Short mmCIF file of C-alpha atoms and ligand atoms in Angstrom, two decimals:
data_model
loop_
_atom_site.label_atom_id
_atom_site.label_comp_id
_atom_site.label_asym_id
_atom_site.label_seq_id
_atom_site.Cartn_x
_atom_site.Cartn_y
_atom_site.Cartn_z
CA MET U 13 38.02 -8.38 11.60
CA ASN U 14 35.68 -9.41 8.83
CA THR U 15 32.54 -7.39 8.45
CA VAL U 16 29.60 -9.33 7.20
CA PRO U 17 27.67 -7.12 4.79
CA GLN U 18 24.38 -6.20 6.35
CA ALA U 19 21.18 -6.90 4.38
CA THR U 20 19.62 -3.60 3.52
CA ARG U 21 16.32 -2.56 5.02
CA VAL U 22 14.61 0.50 3.51
CA ARG U 23 11.25 2.03 4.15
CA PHE U 24 8.72 4.25 2.52
CA ALA U 25 6.99 6.19 5.29
CA PRO U 26 4.20 8.35 3.94
CA SER U 27 1.91 10.53 6.07
CA PRO U 28 -1.65 9.81 5.03
CA THR U 29 -2.65 13.42 4.98
CA GLY U 30 -3.05 13.29 1.23
CA PHE U 31 -3.06 10.77 -1.51
CA LEU U 32 0.16 9.42 -2.95
CA HIS U 33 1.56 12.34 -4.79
CA VAL U 34 4.32 12.53 -7.44
CA GLY U 35 7.11 13.33 -4.95
CA GLY U 36 6.06 10.62 -2.60
CA ALA U 37 5.84 8.06 -5.38
CA ARG U 38 9.32 8.96 -6.52
CA THR U 39 10.68 8.53 -2.99
CA ALA U 40 8.85 5.20 -2.82
CA LEU U 41 10.21 4.12 -6.16
CA PHE U 42 13.82 4.95 -5.35
CA SER U 43 13.53 3.15 -2.03
CA TRP U 44 11.91 0.14 -3.71
CA LEU U 45 14.47 0.00 -6.50
CA PHE U 46 17.29 0.23 -3.95
CA ALA U 47 15.76 -2.57 -1.89
CA ARG U 48 15.29 -4.78 -4.95
CA HIS U 49 18.73 -3.94 -6.33
CA THR U 50 20.43 -4.84 -3.11
CA GLY U 51 18.21 -7.88 -2.43
CA GLY U 52 17.08 -6.19 0.76
CA THR U 53 13.72 -5.63 2.45
CA PHE U 54 11.26 -2.90 1.56
CA ILE U 55 9.06 -1.80 4.40
CA LEU U 56 5.88 0.28 4.25
CA ARG U 57 5.12 2.38 7.28
CA ILE U 58 2.13 4.69 7.53
CA GLU U 59 3.01 7.73 9.64
CA ASP U 60 -0.46 8.49 10.91
CA THR U 61 0.09 10.20 14.24
CA ASP U 62 -1.45 13.43 13.03
CA PHE U 63 -4.91 12.08 13.80
CA GLU U 64 -6.72 15.12 12.68
CA ARG U 65 -5.29 15.19 9.20
CA SER U 66 -4.88 11.44 8.56
CA SER U 67 -7.63 9.34 7.21
CA ASP U 68 -8.35 5.77 6.19
CA ASP U 69 -9.29 7.00 2.68
CA MET U 70 -5.88 8.52 2.32
CA VAL U 71 -4.20 5.26 3.48
CA ALA U 72 -6.28 3.36 0.95
CA GLY U 73 -5.29 5.84 -1.74
CA ILE U 74 -1.62 5.50 -0.97
CA LEU U 75 -1.78 1.66 -1.05
CA GLU U 76 -3.72 1.86 -4.35
CA GLY U 77 -1.01 4.08 -5.81
CA MET U 78 1.74 1.78 -4.61
CA ARG U 79 0.00 -1.22 -6.16
CA TRP U 80 -0.70 0.61 -9.40
CA LEU U 81 2.99 1.36 -9.76
CA GLY U 82 3.90 -2.23 -8.91
CA MET U 83 5.84 -1.35 -5.81
CA ASP U 84 5.32 -4.33 -3.57
CA TRP U 85 6.45 -4.26 0.05
CA ASP U 86 7.88 -7.05 2.13
CA GLU U 87 6.83 -5.89 5.53
CA GLY U 88 3.97 -3.75 6.74
CA PRO U 89 2.04 -1.66 6.36
CA PHE U 90 2.82 -0.68 9.92
CA TYR U 91 0.82 2.09 11.41
CA GLN U 92 2.46 4.49 13.84
CA SER U 93 -0.88 5.04 15.51
CA GLN U 94 -0.60 1.47 16.81
CA ARG U 95 2.90 1.83 18.03
CA LEU U 96 2.55 4.61 20.66
CA GLU U 97 4.08 2.38 23.34
CA ILE U 98 7.37 2.15 21.50
CA TYR U 99 7.65 5.91 21.45
CA ALA U 100 6.72 6.21 25.14
CA ARG U 101 9.47 3.66 25.92
CA THR U 102 11.97 5.52 23.83
CA VAL U 103 11.17 8.80 25.47
CA ALA U 104 11.48 7.16 28.93
CA ARG U 105 14.94 6.00 28.01
CA LEU U 106 15.92 9.50 26.87
CA ILE U 107 14.64 11.06 30.05
CA ASP U 108 16.48 8.50 32.17
CA SER U 109 19.75 9.19 30.43
CA GLY U 110 19.30 12.88 30.77
CA HIS U 111 18.87 13.54 27.00
CA ALA U 112 15.30 14.72 27.44
CA TYR U 113 13.31 16.63 29.94
CA HIS U 114 9.75 17.73 30.78
CA CYS U 115 8.80 21.22 29.80
CA PHE U 116 5.93 22.92 31.49
CA CYS U 117 5.85 26.11 29.45
CA THR U 118 2.27 26.69 28.20
CA ARG U 119 1.42 27.46 24.65
CA GLU U 120 0.56 31.06 25.64
CA GLU U 121 3.90 31.50 27.33
CA LEU U 122 5.79 30.16 24.34
CA GLU U 123 3.78 32.34 21.94
CA SER U 124 4.41 35.52 23.83
CA ARG U 125 8.11 34.74 24.04
CA ARG U 126 8.15 34.08 20.33
CA ALA U 127 6.42 37.37 19.67
CA SER U 128 8.98 39.29 21.81
CA ALA U 129 11.81 37.52 20.02
CA ALA U 130 10.35 38.58 16.70
CA GLU U 131 10.02 42.16 17.95
CA ALA U 132 13.61 42.17 19.11
CA GLY U 133 14.65 40.79 15.71
CA THR U 134 16.09 37.60 17.16
CA VAL U 135 15.36 34.11 16.01
CA PRO U 136 12.51 32.68 18.12
CA ARG U 137 13.89 29.54 19.73
CA TYR U 138 12.91 27.75 22.92
CA ASP U 139 15.14 29.21 25.67
CA GLY U 140 15.64 26.03 27.60
CA ARG U 141 14.11 27.33 30.85
CA CYS U 142 12.71 23.98 31.89
CA ARG U 143 16.00 22.13 31.35
CA SER U 144 17.04 22.42 34.93
CA ILE U 145 13.85 21.18 36.55
CA PRO U 146 14.87 18.00 38.42
CA GLN U 147 13.10 14.85 37.27
CA ALA U 148 11.62 14.29 40.75
CA GLU U 149 10.06 17.76 40.77
CA ALA U 150 8.79 17.25 37.22
CA ALA U 151 7.18 14.00 38.25
CA GLN U 152 5.50 15.66 41.19
CA ARG U 153 4.18 18.53 39.08
CA MET U 154 2.62 16.13 36.68
CA ALA U 155 1.19 14.03 39.44
CA GLN U 156 -0.58 17.18 40.51
CA GLY U 157 -2.16 17.48 37.07
CA GLU U 158 0.26 19.92 35.34
CA ARG U 159 0.68 19.20 31.66
CA ALA U 160 4.11 18.90 30.13
CA VAL U 161 5.75 18.05 26.85
CA VAL U 162 8.99 16.26 26.56
CA ARG U 163 11.89 18.10 24.86
CA PHE U 164 15.21 16.85 23.61
CA ARG U 165 18.19 18.44 25.24
CA VAL U 166 20.23 19.69 22.25
CA PRO U 167 23.86 20.28 23.12
CA ARG U 168 24.42 24.02 23.25
CA GLU U 169 27.72 23.84 21.52
CA GLY U 170 29.43 21.89 18.82
CA VAL U 171 28.19 20.65 15.47
CA THR U 172 26.14 17.71 14.38
CA THR U 173 27.37 16.03 11.22
CA PHE U 174 26.40 13.24 8.95
CA GLN U 175 27.34 11.97 5.59
CA ASP U 176 24.53 12.16 3.03
CA ALA U 177 24.77 9.68 0.15
CA VAL U 178 23.58 12.35 -2.25
CA PHE U 179 24.59 15.66 -0.79
CA GLY U 180 27.89 14.63 0.83
CA PRO U 181 29.09 15.74 4.23
CA MET U 182 26.55 17.80 6.13
CA GLU U 183 27.27 19.86 9.13
CA PHE U 184 24.81 21.82 11.41
CA ALA U 185 25.72 24.02 14.34
CA ASN U 186 23.90 22.79 17.39
CA ALA U 187 23.32 26.38 18.55
CA GLU U 188 20.99 26.73 15.59
CA LEU U 189 18.79 23.86 16.76
CA GLU U 190 16.35 24.32 19.56
CA ASP U 191 15.34 21.90 22.17
CA PHE U 192 12.69 20.29 19.99
CA VAL U 193 9.59 18.52 21.25
CA LEU U 194 9.59 14.75 21.33
CA LEU U 195 6.27 13.96 22.97
CA ARG U 196 3.27 16.23 23.14
CA SER U 197 1.40 16.69 26.41
CA ASP U 198 -1.33 14.24 25.15
CA GLY U 199 1.26 11.53 24.70
CA ILE U 200 1.45 11.78 20.93
CA PRO U 201 4.96 11.71 19.54
CA THR U 202 6.26 14.25 17.20
CA TYR U 203 7.66 13.19 13.85
CA HIS U 204 11.25 13.27 15.03
CA LEU U 205 10.64 10.85 17.83
CA SER U 206 8.41 8.39 16.07
CA VAL U 207 10.54 8.32 12.91
CA VAL U 208 13.78 7.58 14.79
CA ALA U 209 12.15 5.11 17.24
CA ASP U 210 10.66 3.24 14.36
CA ASP U 211 13.69 3.35 12.08
CA LEU U 212 15.68 1.88 14.91
CA ASP U 213 13.07 -0.67 15.94
CA MET U 214 12.65 -1.73 12.30
CA ARG U 215 16.46 -1.84 11.85
CA MET U 216 16.57 0.41 8.84
CA THR U 217 19.89 0.56 7.14
CA HIS U 218 19.06 3.37 4.67
CA ILE U 219 16.78 6.34 4.92
CA ILE U 220 15.84 7.54 1.44
CA ARG U 221 13.49 10.56 1.49
CA GLY U 222 12.95 13.98 0.00
CA ALA U 223 15.47 16.78 0.46
CA ASP U 224 12.78 18.75 2.31
CA HIS U 225 13.76 16.51 5.28
CA LEU U 226 17.40 17.48 5.18
CA SER U 227 16.98 20.14 7.85
CA ASN U 228 15.25 17.55 10.09
CA THR U 229 18.11 15.13 9.90
CA PRO U 230 20.55 16.78 12.40
CA LYS U 231 17.86 16.53 15.10
CA GLN U 232 17.33 12.89 14.23
CA VAL U 233 21.10 12.29 14.24
CA LEU U 234 21.26 13.68 17.72
CA LEU U 235 18.57 11.24 18.76
CA TYR U 236 20.51 8.35 17.34
CA HIS U 237 23.53 9.39 19.31
CA ALA U 238 21.54 9.84 22.48
CA LEU U 239 20.09 6.35 22.02
CA GLY U 240 23.54 4.92 21.50
CA ALA U 241 22.71 3.80 18.00
CA SER U 242 24.77 3.92 14.87
CA LEU U 243 23.50 6.00 12.01
CA PRO U 244 21.78 4.55 8.95
CA VAL U 245 22.85 5.86 5.59
CA PHE U 246 20.87 8.93 4.73
CA ALA U 247 20.07 9.69 1.11
CA HIS U 248 18.07 12.86 0.51
CA LEU U 249 16.45 13.18 -2.93
CA PRO U 250 16.49 16.50 -4.80
CA LEU U 251 13.13 18.17 -5.06
CA ILE U 252 10.77 17.85 -8.08
CA LEU U 253 9.99 21.22 -9.63
CA GLY U 254 7.33 22.26 -12.11
CA PRO U 255 8.34 23.58 -15.53
CA ASP U 256 8.52 27.12 -14.06
CA LYS U 257 11.17 25.88 -11.61
CA THR U 258 8.97 26.35 -8.55
CA ARG U 259 8.20 23.38 -6.32
CA LEU U 260 5.86 20.99 -8.01
CA SER U 261 2.27 21.75 -6.84
CA LYS U 262 -1.26 21.67 -7.93
CA ARG U 263 -0.63 24.83 -9.94
CA HIS U 264 1.32 22.62 -12.41
CA GLY U 265 -1.50 20.13 -12.94
CA ALA U 266 -2.24 16.81 -11.25
CA THR U 267 -0.03 15.93 -8.32
CA SER U 268 -1.84 12.76 -7.23
CA VAL U 269 -0.43 9.68 -8.82
CA MET U 270 -3.82 8.13 -9.47
CA ALA U 271 -4.92 11.17 -11.42
CA TYR U 272 -2.28 10.06 -13.99
CA LYS U 273 -3.93 6.69 -14.19
CA ASP U 274 -7.24 8.42 -14.81
CA MET U 275 -5.54 10.33 -17.66
CA GLY U 276 -4.78 7.08 -19.49
CA ILE U 277 -1.09 6.80 -18.50
CA VAL U 278 0.09 3.14 -18.19
CA PRO U 279 1.88 2.32 -14.95
CA GLU U 280 5.14 1.15 -16.57
CA ALA U 281 5.45 4.47 -18.41
CA PHE U 282 4.82 6.49 -15.23
CA ARG U 283 7.36 4.36 -13.36
CA ASN U 284 10.03 4.69 -16.02
CA PHE U 285 9.39 8.47 -16.14
CA LEU U 286 9.61 8.73 -12.34
CA ALA U 287 12.75 6.64 -12.17
CA LEU U 288 14.57 9.23 -14.36
CA LEU U 289 13.32 12.16 -12.36
CA GLY U 290 16.49 12.86 -10.40
CA TRP U 291 18.32 9.63 -11.14
CA SER U 292 20.39 8.58 -14.11
CA PRO U 293 21.68 5.15 -14.90
CA GLY U 294 25.17 6.33 -15.78
CA ALA U 295 27.47 4.67 -18.27
CA ASP U 296 25.29 1.61 -18.83
CA ALA U 297 22.68 3.63 -20.62
CA LYS U 298 25.09 5.54 -22.86
CA GLN U 299 24.96 4.52 -26.48
CA PRO U 300 27.96 4.93 -28.62
CA ASN U 301 26.43 7.03 -31.32
CA GLY U 302 23.10 8.16 -30.19
CA PRO U 303 21.09 9.77 -27.52
CA ASP U 304 21.18 8.16 -24.06
CA ARG U 305 18.65 5.51 -23.54
CA GLU U 306 15.52 6.52 -21.76
CA ILE U 307 13.29 3.40 -21.83
CA PHE U 308 14.14 0.84 -19.26
CA SER U 309 12.29 -2.24 -18.20
CA THR U 310 11.70 -2.79 -14.53
CA GLU U 311 14.38 -5.48 -14.44
CA GLU U 312 16.84 -3.04 -15.92
CA LEU U 313 15.94 -0.24 -13.48
CA ILE U 314 16.41 -2.71 -10.58
CA ARG U 315 19.69 -3.88 -11.96
CA MET U 316 21.10 -0.40 -12.70
CA PHE U 317 19.76 1.52 -9.70
CA SER U 318 22.33 2.97 -7.35
CA LEU U 319 22.47 5.86 -4.87
CA ASP U 320 25.41 7.26 -6.84
CA GLY U 321 23.18 8.02 -9.82
CA ILE U 322 20.94 10.38 -7.85
CA ALA U 323 21.21 13.84 -9.04
CA HIS U 324 22.26 16.72 -6.80
CA SER U 325 20.12 19.26 -8.57
CA ASN U 326 16.45 19.47 -8.56
CA ALA U 327 14.46 17.57 -11.17
CA VAL U 328 11.89 19.15 -13.41
CA PHE U 329 8.54 17.48 -14.03
CA ASN U 330 7.84 17.64 -17.77
CA ASN U 331 4.41 16.62 -18.95
CA ASP U 332 5.48 16.28 -22.50
CA LYS U 333 8.13 13.82 -21.50
CA LEU U 334 5.58 11.80 -19.59
CA ALA U 335 3.29 11.79 -22.60
CA TRP U 336 6.20 10.59 -24.73
CA TYR U 337 6.92 7.73 -22.31
CA ASN U 338 3.26 6.78 -22.33
CA THR U 339 3.12 6.63 -26.07
CA GLU U 340 6.21 4.51 -26.26
CA TYR U 341 4.83 2.12 -23.70
CA VAL U 342 1.29 1.90 -25.08
CA ARG U 343 2.82 1.09 -28.49
CA ALA U 344 5.21 -1.54 -27.24
CA TYR U 345 2.76 -3.46 -25.05
CA ASP U 346 1.67 -6.95 -26.03
CA PRO U 347 -1.96 -6.49 -27.09
CA SER U 348 -3.16 -9.18 -24.72
CA LEU U 349 -1.48 -7.26 -21.79
CA LEU U 350 -2.86 -3.94 -23.02
CA LEU U 351 -6.41 -5.38 -23.27
CA PRO U 352 -7.17 -5.38 -19.47
CA LEU U 353 -6.07 -1.75 -19.24
CA VAL U 354 -8.25 -0.86 -22.23
CA GLU U 355 -11.17 -2.71 -20.69
CA GLU U 356 -10.85 -0.60 -17.59
CA GLU U 357 -11.08 2.49 -19.77
CA TRP U 358 -14.19 1.08 -21.46
CA ARG U 359 -15.77 0.44 -18.05
CA ALA U 360 -15.08 4.01 -17.10
CA VAL U 361 -17.12 5.27 -20.07
CA ASP U 362 -19.63 2.51 -19.79
CA TYR U 363 -18.80 1.01 -23.14
CA GLN U 364 -19.11 -2.60 -24.19
CA PRO U 365 -17.42 -3.87 -27.29
CA SER U 366 -19.34 -5.98 -29.70
CA ARG U 367 -16.46 -7.73 -31.36
CA ASP U 368 -14.88 -10.94 -30.07
CA ARG U 369 -11.62 -11.19 -28.21
CA GLU U 370 -9.52 -12.26 -31.21
CA GLU U 371 -10.85 -9.36 -33.25
CA ILE U 372 -10.28 -6.90 -30.44
CA LEU U 373 -6.70 -8.00 -30.01
CA ALA U 374 -6.20 -7.65 -33.78
CA ALA U 375 -7.64 -4.16 -33.56
CA ILE U 376 -5.40 -3.20 -30.68
CA ALA U 377 -2.37 -4.34 -32.67
CA LEU U 378 -3.56 -2.36 -35.64
CA LEU U 379 -4.15 0.79 -33.58
CA GLN U 380 -1.15 0.72 -31.28
CA PRO U 381 1.18 2.60 -33.66
CA ARG U 382 -1.28 5.52 -33.60
CA ALA U 383 -2.20 5.49 -29.92
CA ARG U 384 -0.98 8.21 -27.61
CA SER U 385 -2.78 7.17 -24.47
CA LEU U 386 -5.14 4.47 -23.17
CA LYS U 387 -7.85 7.03 -23.51
CA ASP U 388 -7.72 6.78 -27.36
CA PHE U 389 -9.07 3.24 -27.09
CA ALA U 390 -12.17 4.42 -25.29
CA SER U 391 -12.74 7.43 -27.63
CA ALA U 392 -11.27 7.96 -31.04
CA PHE U 393 -10.83 4.18 -31.58
CA LEU U 394 -14.30 2.95 -30.73
CA ALA U 395 -15.30 2.28 -34.35
CA TYR U 396 -12.92 -0.77 -34.24
CA PHE U 397 -14.52 -2.43 -31.31
CA GLY U 398 -18.19 -2.21 -32.18
CA ASP U 399 -20.75 -0.28 -34.17
CA ARG U 400 -21.50 2.43 -31.64
CA PHE U 401 -19.09 5.24 -32.20
CA ALA U 402 -19.19 8.96 -32.69
CA MET U 403 -18.08 10.75 -35.85
CA ASP U 404 -15.44 13.46 -35.27
CA ALA U 405 -17.19 16.62 -36.39
CA ALA U 406 -14.06 18.28 -37.85
CA ALA U 407 -13.16 15.18 -39.84
CA VAL U 408 -16.74 14.95 -41.26
CA LYS U 409 -16.63 18.61 -42.15
CA LYS U 410 -13.26 18.30 -43.84
CA PHE U 411 -13.82 15.12 -45.84
CA LEU U 412 -17.52 14.47 -46.11
CA SER U 413 -19.07 17.87 -46.65
CA ASP U 414 -19.36 17.29 -50.39
CA ALA U 415 -22.66 15.51 -51.05
CA GLU U 416 -21.27 14.08 -54.25
CA VAL U 417 -18.44 12.35 -52.38
CA ARG U 418 -20.93 10.96 -49.93
CA GLN U 419 -23.06 9.52 -52.75
CA MET U 420 -19.98 8.05 -54.41
CA LEU U 421 -18.98 6.31 -51.12
CA ALA U 422 -22.36 4.77 -50.91
CA GLU U 423 -22.06 3.55 -54.43
CA LEU U 424 -18.57 2.32 -53.67
CA GLY U 425 -20.10 0.45 -50.75
CA ARG U 426 -22.55 -1.30 -53.02
CA GLN U 427 -19.70 -2.40 -55.27
CA TYR U 428 -17.81 -3.73 -52.25
CA ALA U 429 -20.91 -5.78 -51.46
CA LYS U 430 -20.41 -7.60 -54.70
CA LEU U 431 -16.70 -8.13 -54.25
CA GLU U 432 -16.04 -11.84 -54.07
CA ASN U 433 -12.57 -11.98 -52.63
CA PHE U 434 -12.41 -9.20 -50.00
CA THR U 435 -8.69 -8.51 -49.39
CA GLU U 436 -6.44 -5.52 -48.90
CA ALA U 437 -5.34 -5.69 -52.51
CA SER U 438 -8.82 -6.22 -54.00
CA THR U 439 -10.41 -3.46 -52.03
CA GLU U 440 -7.71 -1.04 -53.04
CA GLU U 441 -7.91 -2.08 -56.65
CA LEU U 442 -11.65 -1.58 -56.70
CA LEU U 443 -11.48 1.84 -55.08
CA ARG U 444 -8.84 3.06 -57.50
CA ALA U 445 -10.74 1.70 -60.54
CA PHE U 446 -13.93 3.29 -59.24
CA ALA U 447 -12.28 6.66 -58.70
CA ALA U 448 -10.80 6.56 -62.28
CA GLU U 449 -14.21 5.71 -63.67
CA LYS U 450 -15.85 8.59 -61.81
CA GLY U 451 -13.03 11.02 -62.64
CA ILE U 452 -12.40 11.78 -58.98
CA LYS U 453 -9.12 11.62 -57.17
CA ALA U 454 -8.66 8.37 -55.35
CA GLY U 455 -7.34 10.44 -52.40
CA ALA U 456 -10.65 12.18 -51.99
CA LEU U 457 -12.44 8.79 -51.73
CA ILE U 458 -9.81 7.39 -49.41
CA ASN U 459 -10.17 10.33 -47.07
CA GLY U 460 -13.94 10.24 -47.13
CA ALA U 461 -13.97 6.43 -46.67
CA ARG U 462 -11.67 6.70 -43.71
CA VAL U 463 -14.04 9.02 -41.93
CA ALA U 464 -17.09 6.98 -42.90
CA LEU U 465 -15.52 3.80 -41.61
CA THR U 466 -13.75 5.04 -38.52
CA GLY U 467 -15.29 8.33 -37.61
CA GLN U 468 -11.78 9.81 -37.65
CA ALA U 469 -9.48 11.65 -40.07
CA VAL U 470 -6.55 9.62 -38.98
CA ALA U 471 -6.47 5.89 -38.94
CA PRO U 472 -4.22 3.00 -39.86
CA GLY U 473 -3.90 2.22 -43.57
CA LEU U 474 -7.36 2.31 -45.02
CA PHE U 475 -7.36 -1.07 -46.69
CA ALA U 476 -6.02 -2.74 -43.58
CA VAL U 477 -8.85 -1.15 -41.70
CA MET U 478 -11.33 -2.45 -44.33
CA LEU U 479 -10.00 -5.94 -43.93
CA TYR U 480 -10.25 -5.76 -40.18
CA LEU U 481 -13.79 -4.40 -40.21
CA GLY U 482 -14.91 -7.01 -42.73
CA GLN U 483 -16.98 -6.74 -45.83
CA GLN U 484 -20.34 -6.30 -44.21
CA ARG U 485 -19.34 -3.44 -41.97
CA VAL U 486 -17.49 -1.67 -44.72
CA VAL U 487 -20.53 -1.89 -46.92
CA SER U 488 -22.98 -0.63 -44.35
CA ARG U 489 -20.75 2.17 -43.05
CA LEU U 490 -20.02 3.40 -46.61
CA GLU U 491 -23.75 3.24 -47.51
CA ALA U 492 -24.54 5.17 -44.34
CA ALA U 493 -22.39 8.05 -45.65
CA ALA U 494 -25.11 8.93 -48.10
CA SER U 495 -27.60 9.77 -45.36
CA LEU U 496 -25.14 11.72 -43.23
CA THR U 497 -26.22 15.29 -42.69
CA VAL U 498 -23.28 17.70 -42.70
CA GLU U 499 -23.78 21.17 -41.23
N1 LIG K 510 6.19 10.80 7.01
C1 LIG K 510 7.23 11.66 6.39
C2 LIG K 510 6.60 12.30 5.17
O1 LIG K 510 5.62 11.85 4.65
C3 LIG K 510 8.38 10.90 5.90
C4 LIG K 510 9.47 10.94 6.88
C5 LIG K 510 10.70 10.23 6.51
O2 LIG K 510 10.77 9.58 5.43
O3 LIG K 510 11.57 10.29 7.34
O4 LIG K 510 7.14 13.31 4.73
#
């Protein structure tokens, strides 16, 4: 019999009880890359049945993070809070087929049994005492106003197995699993019920999620079996750890994805960095005589992505590596594409450039080799975009504290005013001749001029900077050096 390959359907299913965090974004990215690689469908589902902890703000934050990272979805967002009927229907099927039952044990009863189990040194697990209540009796008790949850009837014996695409064959003893709750007494489904009901209803072929869900999977596998459904492919992603090898948390710095945007990280850099957090592209990226490649375009990531490349060991989040990616990307951007990101940074600090667009693009190109983050364009680099900029105090102290140098720079400025043909070569020639005439090292003037012109001790080549700023600005900024007060 020929089997027609099934089109893949993969989802990202965040709970909006927090913003999109690094781990979630990595799960989303792997799912997205897998969907795009296989030409399948990527579905976004918001798991918002924890009404108390979910909020619209969090949903908005998650969508914003997804968009920032360029992870577009083909279906959704679906909201579980709007799909309660599907879960009720699924539970009804499970009760009818004998796979689930009503449990009338109260919270207090359960707690006291749990406490006695703890005292006796045994694992607190639901003892199954409501299993044998006939359905008709359960219905009658509920009709009389008694409250009940619905529990899944876990087989007492045997094992539940599944094949994980990352971790290989998995096996769990059923005796270790308790009769878990599917539906709370208020009709709200638990995670296990809603996730399986939705994954079936939405015809997911692959479930890609964090390894923290590995222990949930046997329960869900039992639900698939009970519902007569075949299993999707499970792929659990290794955890992301901080540099100290504990699970990544706020202690290690920002965990929310948008906080990285606020730090001046460009989305492509973050995405490239995330993609290699627990996945490697394999032989394609190996270079004959050099280090493995680490920079991949989105198209390349999509082309190379496979579940086989997912690591089995936990990944370590390395901030220096992220900074490296960011620098590489900021430098490689086409200036016209970088400009909108730079403009966003300017808006954030309420800055308006006073140069025109062509000049700004030229400045961006000039500055890119020295940029480390988008933030530089709204701080250290402001002297290139207008005349309102701050002088870096340390640079002033280092190179402009000598009053004589400041006077000479002003005089140099006056000479530049008379220069007829203002080019990189002529400005350099003039400075060197002027230094020789004054008996001062050209380097001292160059360093001083760099600070006077840009406010910074480091800058692109000084004469290229002069040409970019133009004669008039060079003259006035050098002349202004004379009136600088240096503490
Ligand atoms: N809503 C779950 C979470 O945010 C995801 C569940 C899943 O992917 O199965 O952890």
